[in-house]
CSV table of C-alpha atoms in Angstrom, one decimal:
chain,number,residue,atom,x,y,z
A,1,MET,CA,0.0,0.0,0.0
A,2,LEU,CA,1.3,3.4,-0.9
A,3,ALA,CA,1.1,5.9,2.0
A,4,ILE,CA,0.4,9.4,0.7
A,5,PRO,CA,1.7,12.2,3.0
A,6,ASP,CA,-1.0,14.4,4.5
A,7,SER,CA,0.1,17.4,2.5
A,8,GLN,CA,-0.1,15.5,-0.8
A,9,ALA,CA,-3.5,14.0,0.1
A,10,SER,CA,-4.7,17.5,1.0
A,11,ALA,CA,-3.4,18.9,-2.3
A,12,GLU,CA,-5.1,16.1,-4.3
A,13,SER,CA,-8.3,16.6,-2.4
A,14,ALA,CA,-8.2,20.3,-3.2
A,15,ASP,CA,-7.5,19.5,-6.9
A,16,VAL,CA,-10.5,17.2,-7.1
A,17,SER,CA,-12.7,19.9,-5.4
A,18,LEU,CA,-11.5,22.5,-7.9
A,19,LYS,CA,-12.4,20.2,-10.8
A,20,LYS,CA,-15.9,19.6,-9.4
A,21,VAL,CA,-16.5,23.3,-9.0
A,22,ALA,CA,-15.2,23.8,-12.6
A,23,ALA,CA,-17.7,21.2,-13.8
A,24,LEU,CA,-20.5,22.9,-11.9
A,25,ARG,CA,-19.6,26.2,-13.4
A,26,HIS,CA,-19.6,24.7,-16.8
A,27,THR,CA,-23.1,23.3,-16.2
A,28,LEU,CA,-24.3,26.7,-15.0
A,29,GLN,CA,-22.9,28.4,-18.1
A,30,GLU,CA,-24.7,25.9,-20.3
A,31,ILE,CA,-28.0,26.5,-18.4
A,32,LYS,CA,-27.5,30.2,-18.7
A,33,ARG,CA,-26.8,30.0,-22.5
A,34,ARG,CA,-29.7,27.6,-23.3
A,35,HIS,CA,-32.2,29.8,-21.4
A,36,ASN,CA,-30.7,33.1,-22.3
A,37,ILE,CA,-30.6,34.2,-18.6
A,38,PRO,CA,-29.2,37.8,-18.3
A,39,CYS,CA,-27.8,37.3,-14.8
A,40,LEU,CA,-27.2,34.0,-12.9
A,41,SER,CA,-26.0,34.1,-9.3
A,42,LEU,CA,-25.3,31.0,-7.2
A,43,SER,CA,-23.7,30.8,-3.8
A,44,TRP,CA,-23.2,27.7,-1.6
A,45,ILE,CA,-21.8,26.3,1.6
A,46,LYS,CA,-20.4,22.8,1.8
A,47,GLU,CA,-19.1,21.5,5.1
A,48,HIS,CA,-17.6,24.7,6.4
A,49,PRO,CA,-20.5,26.9,7.5
A,50,ALA,CA,-18.6,30.2,7.4
A,51,GLN,CA,-17.1,29.6,4.0
A,52,VAL,CA,-19.2,30.7,1.1
A,53,GLU,CA,-18.3,29.9,-2.5
A,54,SER,CA,-20.1,31.3,-5.5
A,55,VAL,CA,-20.5,31.6,-9.2
A,56,THR,CA,-21.9,34.8,-10.7
A,57,LEU,CA,-22.4,35.0,-14.4
A,58,ASP,CA,-22.9,38.5,-16.0
A,59,CYS,CA,-23.6,40.2,-12.6
A,60,ALA,CA,-21.6,41.2,-9.6
A,61,PRO,CA,-22.1,39.8,-6.1
A,62,ASP,CA,-23.1,43.3,-4.9
A,63,ALA,CA,-25.7,43.8,-7.6
A,64,VAL,CA,-29.2,44.2,-6.1
A,65,LEU,CA,-31.7,41.6,-7.1
A,66,ARG,CA,-35.3,40.8,-6.1
A,67,TRP,CA,-36.0,37.8,-3.9
A,68,GLY,CA,-39.8,37.5,-4.1
A,69,SER,CA,-41.4,35.2,-1.6
A,70,ILE,CA,-38.2,34.7,0.4
A,71,SER,CA,-39.4,38.0,1.9
A,72,LYS,CA,-41.8,35.8,3.9
A,73,THR,CA,-38.8,34.4,5.8
A,74,PHE,CA,-37.9,37.9,6.8
A,75,THR,CA,-41.4,38.7,7.8
A,76,ALA,CA,-41.6,35.6,10.0
A,77,LEU,CA,-38.2,36.4,11.6
A,78,THR,CA,-39.4,39.9,12.4
A,79,VAL,CA,-42.5,38.6,14.2
A,80,LEU,CA,-40.4,36.1,16.1
A,81,ALA,CA,-38.0,38.8,17.2
A,82,LEU,CA,-41.0,40.9,18.4
A,83,ALA,CA,-42.1,37.8,20.3
A,84,GLU,CA,-38.6,37.6,21.9
A,85,GLU,CA,-39.1,41.1,23.1
A,86,GLY,CA,-42.4,40.3,24.7
A,87,ARG,CA,-44.4,42.6,22.4
A,88,VAL,CA,-46.5,39.7,20.9
A,89,GLU,CA,-47.4,36.2,22.0
A,90,LEU,CA,-47.4,33.6,19.2
A,91,HIS,CA,-50.4,31.6,20.4
A,92,THR,CA,-52.5,34.7,21.2
A,93,PRO,CA,-55.4,35.6,18.8
A,94,ILE,CA,-54.5,38.4,16.5
A,95,SER,CA,-57.6,40.2,17.7
A,96,ALA,CA,-55.7,41.1,20.8
A,97,TYR,CA,-53.5,43.3,18.7
A,98,LEU,CA,-55.6,44.2,15.6
A,99,ASP,CA,-59.1,45.4,14.9
A,100,ALA,CA,-61.1,42.2,14.3
A,101,SER,CA,-63.4,44.0,11.9
A,102,LEU,CA,-60.6,43.8,9.3
A,103,TRP,CA,-61.3,40.1,8.6
A,104,ASP,CA,-64.2,37.6,8.7
A,105,ASN,CA,-63.6,34.3,10.4
A,106,ALA,CA,-66.6,32.0,10.7
A,107,TRP,CA,-64.7,30.0,13.4
A,108,GLU,CA,-63.7,33.0,15.5
A,109,ALA,CA,-65.4,31.8,18.7
A,110,ASP,CA,-63.6,28.5,18.9
A,111,GLN,CA,-60.7,28.8,16.5
A,112,PRO,CA,-59.5,32.4,16.2
A,113,ILE,CA,-56.6,33.4,14.0
A,114,ARG,CA,-53.5,33.4,16.1
A,115,VAL,CA,-50.2,35.1,15.5
A,116,ILE,CA,-48.5,31.8,14.7
A,117,ASP,CA,-51.2,31.1,12.1
A,118,LEU,CA,-50.0,34.3,10.2
A,119,ILE,CA,-46.3,33.4,9.9
A,120,GLU,CA,-47.0,29.7,9.2
A,121,LEU,CA,-49.6,30.6,6.5
A,122,ARG,CA,-52.3,28.7,8.5
A,123,ALA,CA,-54.9,31.5,8.9
A,124,GLY,CA,-57.6,30.0,6.7
A,125,PHE,CA,-57.3,32.5,3.8
A,126,ALA,CA,-57.0,31.8,0.1
A,127,ASP,CA,-54.6,33.9,-2.0
A,128,LEU,CA,-54.7,37.5,-3.3
A,129,SER,CA,-57.3,38.3,-5.9
A,130,ALA,CA,-56.2,38.6,-9.5
A,131,ARG,CA,-56.9,42.3,-9.3
A,132,ALA,CA,-54.4,42.7,-6.5
A,133,PHE,CA,-51.7,40.7,-8.2
A,134,ASN,CA,-52.1,42.8,-11.4
A,135,PHE,CA,-52.5,46.2,-9.8
A,136,ASN,CA,-49.1,47.8,-10.3
A,137,GLU,CA,-49.2,51.1,-8.4
A,138,PRO,CA,-47.7,51.8,-5.0
A,139,MET,CA,-50.3,51.5,-2.1
A,140,GLY,CA,-50.0,52.2,1.6
A,141,LEU,CA,-50.8,49.4,3.9
A,142,ALA,CA,-54.2,50.7,5.0
A,143,GLN,CA,-55.2,51.2,1.3
A,144,ALA,CA,-53.9,47.7,0.4
A,145,LEU,CA,-56.0,46.1,3.2
A,146,ALA,CA,-59.1,47.9,2.1
A,147,PHE,CA,-58.3,46.9,-1.5
A,148,GLU,CA,-58.4,43.2,-0.5
A,149,ARG,CA,-61.0,43.5,2.3
A,150,SER,CA,-63.4,41.1,0.5
A,151,GLN,CA,-60.7,38.4,0.3
A,152,LEU,CA,-59.9,38.6,4.1
A,153,ARG,CA,-62.3,35.8,5.0
A,154,THR,CA,-61.5,32.3,6.2
A,155,PHE,CA,-62.6,29.3,4.1
A,156,TRP,CA,-61.4,26.6,6.6
A,157,PRO,CA,-60.7,26.8,10.3
A,158,PRO,CA,-57.5,28.7,11.2
A,159,GLY,CA,-54.7,26.4,12.4
A,160,LEU,CA,-56.2,23.4,10.6
A,161,GLN,CA,-53.8,23.3,7.7
A,162,HIS,CA,-51.2,25.2,5.8
A,163,ALA,CA,-52.4,26.9,2.6
A,164,TYR,CA,-50.0,29.1,0.8
A,165,SER,CA,-51.2,32.7,0.6
A,166,ASN,CA,-49.8,36.1,-0.3
A,167,LEU,CA,-52.8,37.7,1.4
A,168,THR,CA,-52.0,36.4,4.9
A,169,PRO,CA,-48.7,38.4,5.1
A,170,GLY,CA,-50.7,41.6,4.8
A,171,LEU,CA,-52.0,41.0,8.3
A,172,SER,CA,-48.5,40.0,9.4
A,173,GLN,CA,-47.3,43.4,8.1
A,174,LEU,CA,-50.0,45.2,10.0
A,175,LEU,CA,-49.2,43.2,13.1
A,176,ILE,CA,-45.6,44.2,12.9
A,177,GLU,CA,-46.3,47.9,12.4
A,178,THR,CA,-48.9,47.9,15.2
A,179,VAL,CA,-46.9,46.2,17.9
A,180,SER,CA,-43.5,47.7,17.0
A,181,GLY,CA,-44.7,51.3,16.4
A,182,GLN,CA,-42.5,51.3,13.3
A,183,SER,CA,-43.1,50.9,9.6
A,184,TYR,CA,-42.7,47.3,8.3
A,185,ALA,CA,-39.4,48.3,6.6
A,186,GLU,CA,-38.1,49.9,9.7
A,187,SER,CA,-38.9,47.0,11.9
A,188,VAL,CA,-37.3,44.4,9.6
A,189,GLN,CA,-34.3,46.7,9.4
A,190,GLN,CA,-33.9,46.7,13.2
A,191,HIS,CA,-34.8,43.1,13.9
A,192,VAL,CA,-33.3,41.2,11.0
A,193,PHE,CA,-31.2,43.4,8.6
A,194,GLU,CA,-29.1,45.0,11.3
A,195,PRO,CA,-28.3,41.8,13.3
A,196,LEU,CA,-27.3,40.1,10.0
A,197,GLN,CA,-25.3,43.3,8.9
A,198,PHE,CA,-27.2,43.7,5.6
A,199,THR,CA,-26.2,46.9,3.9
A,200,SER,CA,-28.2,46.9,0.6
A,201,ALA,CA,-31.6,45.5,1.5
A,202,SER,CA,-34.9,47.4,1.0
A,203,PHE,CA,-38.5,46.9,0.0
A,204,VAL,CA,-38.6,49.8,-2.6
A,205,GLN,CA,-37.2,50.2,-6.0
A,206,ARG,CA,-33.6,51.5,-6.2
A,207,ASP,CA,-31.5,52.7,-9.1
A,208,ASN,CA,-28.9,49.9,-8.6
A,209,LEU,CA,-31.5,47.1,-9.0
A,210,LEU,CA,-30.8,44.8,-11.9
A,211,PRO,CA,-33.8,44.6,-14.3
A,212,GLY,CA,-35.9,41.5,-14.5
A,213,PHE,CA,-37.0,39.8,-17.8
A,214,GLN,CA,-39.5,37.4,-19.1
A,215,ALA,CA,-38.6,33.7,-19.7
A,216,ASP,CA,-37.1,34.6,-23.1
A,217,GLY,CA,-34.4,36.6,-21.2
A,218,THR,CA,-34.9,39.6,-23.6
A,219,THR,CA,-38.3,41.2,-22.8
A,220,SER,CA,-38.1,43.3,-19.7
A,221,ILE,CA,-40.8,43.3,-17.1
A,222,PRO,CA,-41.8,46.5,-15.2
A,223,TYR,CA,-41.0,46.7,-11.5
A,224,TRP,CA,-43.8,44.8,-9.6
A,225,GLN,CA,-45.3,47.1,-7.0
A,226,MET,CA,-46.6,44.4,-4.6
A,227,THR,CA,-49.8,44.8,-2.7
A,228,PHE,CA,-48.1,43.9,0.6
A,229,ALA,CA,-44.3,44.3,0.9
A,230,ALA,CA,-44.3,41.5,3.5
A,231,PHE,CA,-45.1,38.8,1.0
A,232,GLY,CA,-42.4,39.4,-1.6
A,233,ALA,CA,-40.9,42.9,-2.1
A,234,LEU,CA,-37.4,42.2,-0.7
A,235,ASN,CA,-34.5,43.7,-2.8
A,236,ALA,CA,-31.0,42.8,-1.7
A,237,SER,CA,-27.5,41.9,-3.0
A,238,THR,CA,-26.2,38.4,-3.2
A,239,THR,CA,-23.5,39.5,-0.8
A,240,ASP,CA,-26.1,40.4,1.8
A,241,MET,CA,-28.2,37.2,1.3
A,242,GLN,CA,-25.0,35.1,1.8
A,243,LYS,CA,-25.0,36.4,5.4
A,244,LEU,CA,-28.4,34.8,6.0
A,245,LEU,CA,-27.2,31.6,4.4
A,246,VAL,CA,-24.2,31.5,6.8
A,247,GLU,CA,-26.5,32.3,9.8
A,248,LEU,CA,-28.9,29.5,9.0
A,249,LEU,CA,-26.0,27.0,9.2
A,250,GLN,CA,-24.0,28.6,11.9
A,251,PRO,CA,-26.3,30.6,14.2
A,252,VAL,CA,-24.9,33.7,15.8
A,253,ALA,CA,-27.1,36.7,15.2
A,254,LEU,CA,-30.6,35.2,15.4
A,255,SER,CA,-32.1,33.5,18.5
A,256,ASN,CA,-32.5,29.8,19.0
A,257,ARG,CA,-36.3,30.3,19.0
A,258,GLN,CA,-36.1,32.0,15.5
A,259,HIS,CA,-34.1,29.1,14.1
A,260,GLN,CA,-36.4,26.5,15.7
A,261,HIS,CA,-39.5,28.1,14.2
A,262,LEU,CA,-38.0,28.2,10.8
A,263,ARG,CA,-37.5,24.5,10.7
A,264,GLN,CA,-40.5,23.2,12.5
A,265,PRO,CA,-44.1,24.3,12.7
A,266,HIS,CA,-45.5,25.2,16.1
A,267,GLY,CA,-49.1,26.1,15.2
A,268,ARG,CA,-50.8,23.0,14.0
A,269,ARG,CA,-54.1,22.4,15.8
A,270,PHE,CA,-54.6,19.1,14.0
A,271,LEU,CA,-51.9,16.4,14.3
A,272,PRO,CA,-49.3,18.7,15.9
A,273,GLU,CA,-46.8,15.8,15.9
A,274,PHE,CA,-46.6,16.0,12.1
A,275,THR,CA,-43.7,18.4,11.6
A,276,PHE,CA,-43.0,17.9,7.9
A,277,ASP,CA,-45.0,21.0,7.1
A,278,TYR,CA,-44.6,24.8,6.3
A,279,ALA,CA,-43.1,26.5,9.4
A,280,ALA,CA,-42.4,30.2,10.0
A,281,GLY,CA,-41.3,31.3,6.5
A,282,PHE,CA,-39.6,28.1,5.6
A,283,TYR,CA,-40.8,24.6,4.5
A,284,PRO,CA,-39.2,21.2,4.0
A,285,ARG,CA,-39.0,19.2,0.9
A,286,ILE,CA,-37.2,15.9,0.0
A,287,ARG,CA,-35.2,15.3,-3.1
A,288,ARG,CA,-33.4,12.0,-3.7
A,289,GLY,CA,-33.8,11.1,-0.1
A,290,PHE,CA,-32.3,14.3,1.3
A,291,THR,CA,-34.3,16.8,3.3
A,292,TRP,CA,-33.9,20.5,2.5
A,293,HIS,CA,-35.4,23.4,4.4
A,294,ASN,CA,-36.0,26.3,2.1
A,295,HIS,CA,-38.1,29.0,0.5
A,296,GLY,CA,-38.4,30.0,-3.1
A,297,GLY,CA,-39.2,33.4,-4.7
A,298,ASP,CA,-40.9,34.7,-7.8
A,299,ALA,CA,-40.9,38.5,-8.4
A,300,ASP,CA,-42.0,38.9,-12.0
A,301,GLY,CA,-38.6,38.8,-13.8
A,302,TYR,CA,-36.7,37.1,-11.1
A,303,ARG,CA,-36.6,33.5,-9.7
A,304,SER,CA,-34.8,32.6,-6.5
A,305,ARG,CA,-34.2,29.8,-4.0
A,306,LEU,CA,-32.7,29.7,-0.5
A,307,SER,CA,-32.1,26.2,0.8
A,308,ILE,CA,-30.2,24.4,3.6
A,309,MET,CA,-29.5,20.9,4.7
A,310,ALA,CA,-29.0,21.6,8.4
A,311,GLY,CA,-27.8,18.2,9.4
A,312,HIS,CA,-25.0,18.3,6.9
A,313,GLN,CA,-24.1,22.0,7.2
A,314,ARG,CA,-24.8,22.6,3.5
A,315,GLY,CA,-26.9,25.0,1.6
A,316,TYR,CA,-27.2,27.3,-1.3
A,317,LEU,CA,-28.7,30.6,-2.6
A,318,ALA,CA,-29.7,31.1,-6.2
A,319,ASN,CA,-31.2,33.9,-8.2
A,320,ILE,CA,-31.8,34.5,-11.9
A,321,THR,CA,-33.1,37.7,-13.5
A,322,SER,CA,-35.5,35.8,-15.7
A,323,ASP,CA,-39.0,34.6,-15.1
A,324,ASN,CA,-38.1,31.1,-16.0
A,325,PRO,CA,-39.0,28.4,-13.4
A,326,GLY,CA,-37.7,25.6,-15.5
A,327,ALA,CA,-34.2,27.2,-15.6
A,328,LEU,CA,-34.2,27.6,-11.9
A,329,ARG,CA,-35.2,23.9,-11.4
A,330,GLU,CA,-32.2,22.9,-13.6
A,331,ILE,CA,-29.9,25.0,-11.4
A,332,GLU,CA,-31.4,23.5,-8.2
A,333,ARG,CA,-30.8,20.0,-9.5
A,334,ALA,CA,-27.2,20.9,-10.4
A,335,ILE,CA,-26.3,22.4,-7.1
A,336,GLU,CA,-28.1,19.9,-5.0
A,337,GLY,CA,-26.4,17.1,-6.9
A,338,PHE,CA,-23.0,18.8,-6.3
A,339,LEU,CA,-23.7,19.3,-2.6
A,340,THR,CA,-24.8,15.7,-1.9
A,341,ALA,CA,-22.5,13.8,-4.3
A,342,ASP,CA,-20.1,12.8,-1.5
A,343,LEU,CA,-22.8,11.9,1.1
A,344,PRO,CA,-23.9,8.3,1.7
A,345,GLY,CA,-27.2,7.5,0.1
A,346,THR,CA,-30.3,7.5,2.3
A,347,ASN,CA,-32.0,4.3,3.2
A,348,LYS,CA,-35.7,4.1,2.2
A,349,PRO,CA,-38.0,3.2,5.0
A,350,PRO,CA,-39.2,-0.4,4.9
A,351,ASP,CA,-42.5,-1.1,3.3
A,352,PHE,CA,-45.4,-1.5,5.6
A,353,ASN,CA,-47.9,-4.2,4.8
A,354,LEU,CA,-51.4,-2.9,4.8
A,355,SER,CA,-54.3,-5.3,5.3
A,356,ASP,CA,-57.0,-5.7,2.8
A,357,ALA,CA,-59.3,-3.7,5.0
A,358,GLN,CA,-56.7,-0.9,5.3
A,359,HIS,CA,-56.2,-0.9,1.5
A,360,ASN,CA,-59.9,-0.6,0.9
A,361,ALA,CA,-60.4,2.1,3.4
A,362,LEU,CA,-58.0,4.3,1.5
A,363,THR,CA,-59.4,3.8,-2.0
A,364,GLY,CA,-61.8,6.4,-3.4
A,365,THR,CA,-62.1,9.9,-4.8
A,366,TYR,CA,-60.4,12.8,-2.9
A,367,TYR,CA,-61.2,16.5,-3.2
A,368,PRO,CA,-58.7,19.3,-2.2
A,369,SER,CA,-59.3,20.6,1.4
A,370,SER,CA,-58.1,24.1,0.5
A,371,THR,CA,-57.3,26.2,-2.5
A,372,ARG,CA,-55.1,29.2,-3.4
A,373,PHE,CA,-57.1,30.4,-6.4
A,374,GLY,CA,-60.5,29.7,-7.9
A,375,VAL,CA,-62.4,29.8,-4.7
A,376,ALA,CA,-65.8,29.8,-6.4
A,377,ALA,CA,-64.9,26.7,-8.4
A,378,TRP,CA,-63.5,25.0,-5.3
A,379,GLN,CA,-66.7,25.7,-3.3
A,380,SER,CA,-68.9,24.4,-6.1
A,381,GLY,CA,-67.0,21.1,-6.3
A,382,LYS,CA,-65.4,21.9,-9.7
A,383,SER,CA,-61.7,21.7,-8.6
A,384,GLN,CA,-59.6,18.8,-9.8
A,385,LYS,CA,-60.1,15.5,-7.9
A,386,VAL,CA,-57.7,12.6,-7.5
A,387,THR,CA,-58.5,9.0,-6.9
A,388,ILE,CA,-56.7,6.2,-5.0
A,389,VAL,CA,-57.1,2.8,-6.6
A,390,ARG,CA,-55.9,-0.6,-5.8
A,391,ARG,CA,-54.3,-2.7,-8.6
A,392,ASP,CA,-52.8,-6.1,-8.1
A,393,GLY,CA,-52.5,-5.5,-4.3
A,394,GLN,CA,-50.9,-2.1,-4.8
A,395,LEU,CA,-52.1,1.5,-4.2
A,396,TRP,CA,-51.9,4.1,-6.9
A,397,LEU,CA,-52.7,7.8,-6.8
A,398,SER,CA,-54.4,8.7,-10.1
A,399,THR,CA,-54.7,12.2,-11.6
A,400,PRO,CA,-55.6,13.3,-15.1
A,401,ARG,CA,-51.9,13.7,-15.9
A,402,LYS,CA,-50.3,10.5,-14.4
A,403,ASP,CA,-50.5,7.6,-12.0
A,404,THR,CA,-48.1,7.3,-9.1
A,405,ARG,CA,-47.4,4.2,-7.1
A,406,LEU,CA,-47.8,4.7,-3.3
A,407,PHE,CA,-45.5,2.7,-1.0
A,408,ALA,CA,-46.8,2.5,2.6
A,409,VAL,CA,-44.4,3.5,5.3
A,410,ASP,CA,-47.0,3.0,8.1
A,411,ARG,CA,-50.8,3.1,8.2
A,412,ASN,CA,-51.0,6.8,7.5
A,413,GLN,CA,-47.9,7.8,5.6
A,414,PHE,CA,-46.7,6.9,2.1
A,415,ARG,CA,-43.8,7.5,-0.2
A,416,ARG,CA,-43.3,7.6,-3.9
A,417,ALA,CA,-40.7,5.7,-5.9
A,418,GLU,CA,-37.6,7.8,-6.5
């Protein structure tokens, strides 16, 4: 056996690492070329939480970009910081802080909307109206709430389930301003930007913001004046956002409570032990057996992703100035493959044998329990249904687009084939 001196082994390891980064950079250049992406920015951390590596193509790390719905993470962190200061209690009904005439909740007597329901998007609201999404003139918060007053009604009990909504952060924004005595932007600045030492971030248009484009990468898109800043108006440089990426893997500036709430929901009234769910501005997803905690962003002309694997001290931050979700997915697959290539494969849970009675109890037609859009169609039973059928002793989830084999993990949980 040939013994390699540590210095030589270290040099060879560094050489291999450089080659892998070069291969990743080449992949990114090809994605950028094929999709005609004007600016592509990717940063990552691998094993060393304080060490950030990056590839920026046709933009500088200090160029300001839009981060879309990753703004919800900052909104949640601000509410959590106010809770740390004792200005708000997470499990208290929001009617203790806000005028309850601003919303309609049919379950108010027994299941009021709590603060935790706002930041975990569990308040019972659907999404913004098409009118609000398409209205592109600046509005003050009071005007925006009045503009969407008819939408501020619950369609299922608060706390029952997560339902993604850009409307709910409107009340989060009002809560922040009410209990802090500051504007939303000032409170986020004090409670999140300053602890993280952000220098470029804002929620308004600035001259140094890179323009966003349609999916063709050529047709520019006007600046989106969002109804509520709290759901998606964050503008910041990659350099600043890297500081949050580092913080998520090596906590220093934010409290333990803030970190815990990002990774695990605390507001579920139904099956609270089920933690694989949207938390405070972050949600989990599994790809190739690895669990990522993350949030994505869409800001009309920009697509972004912030994602971490806390158990392995790895994560990444991506942004493209093109409204091209397919291109962003290719970037995600490339960087996630790069970050997990040296990790041992995950073991699939063993199959659980369901009895005939259990199989039969699960088969049938299912209707969605919530909706983001098309409330009238959903209420009238016209939303898309799915069916679970049994074929040759196996369960299949059937939609108009495809059939998916379901593998039982226990009586109530299932996985798909990779």
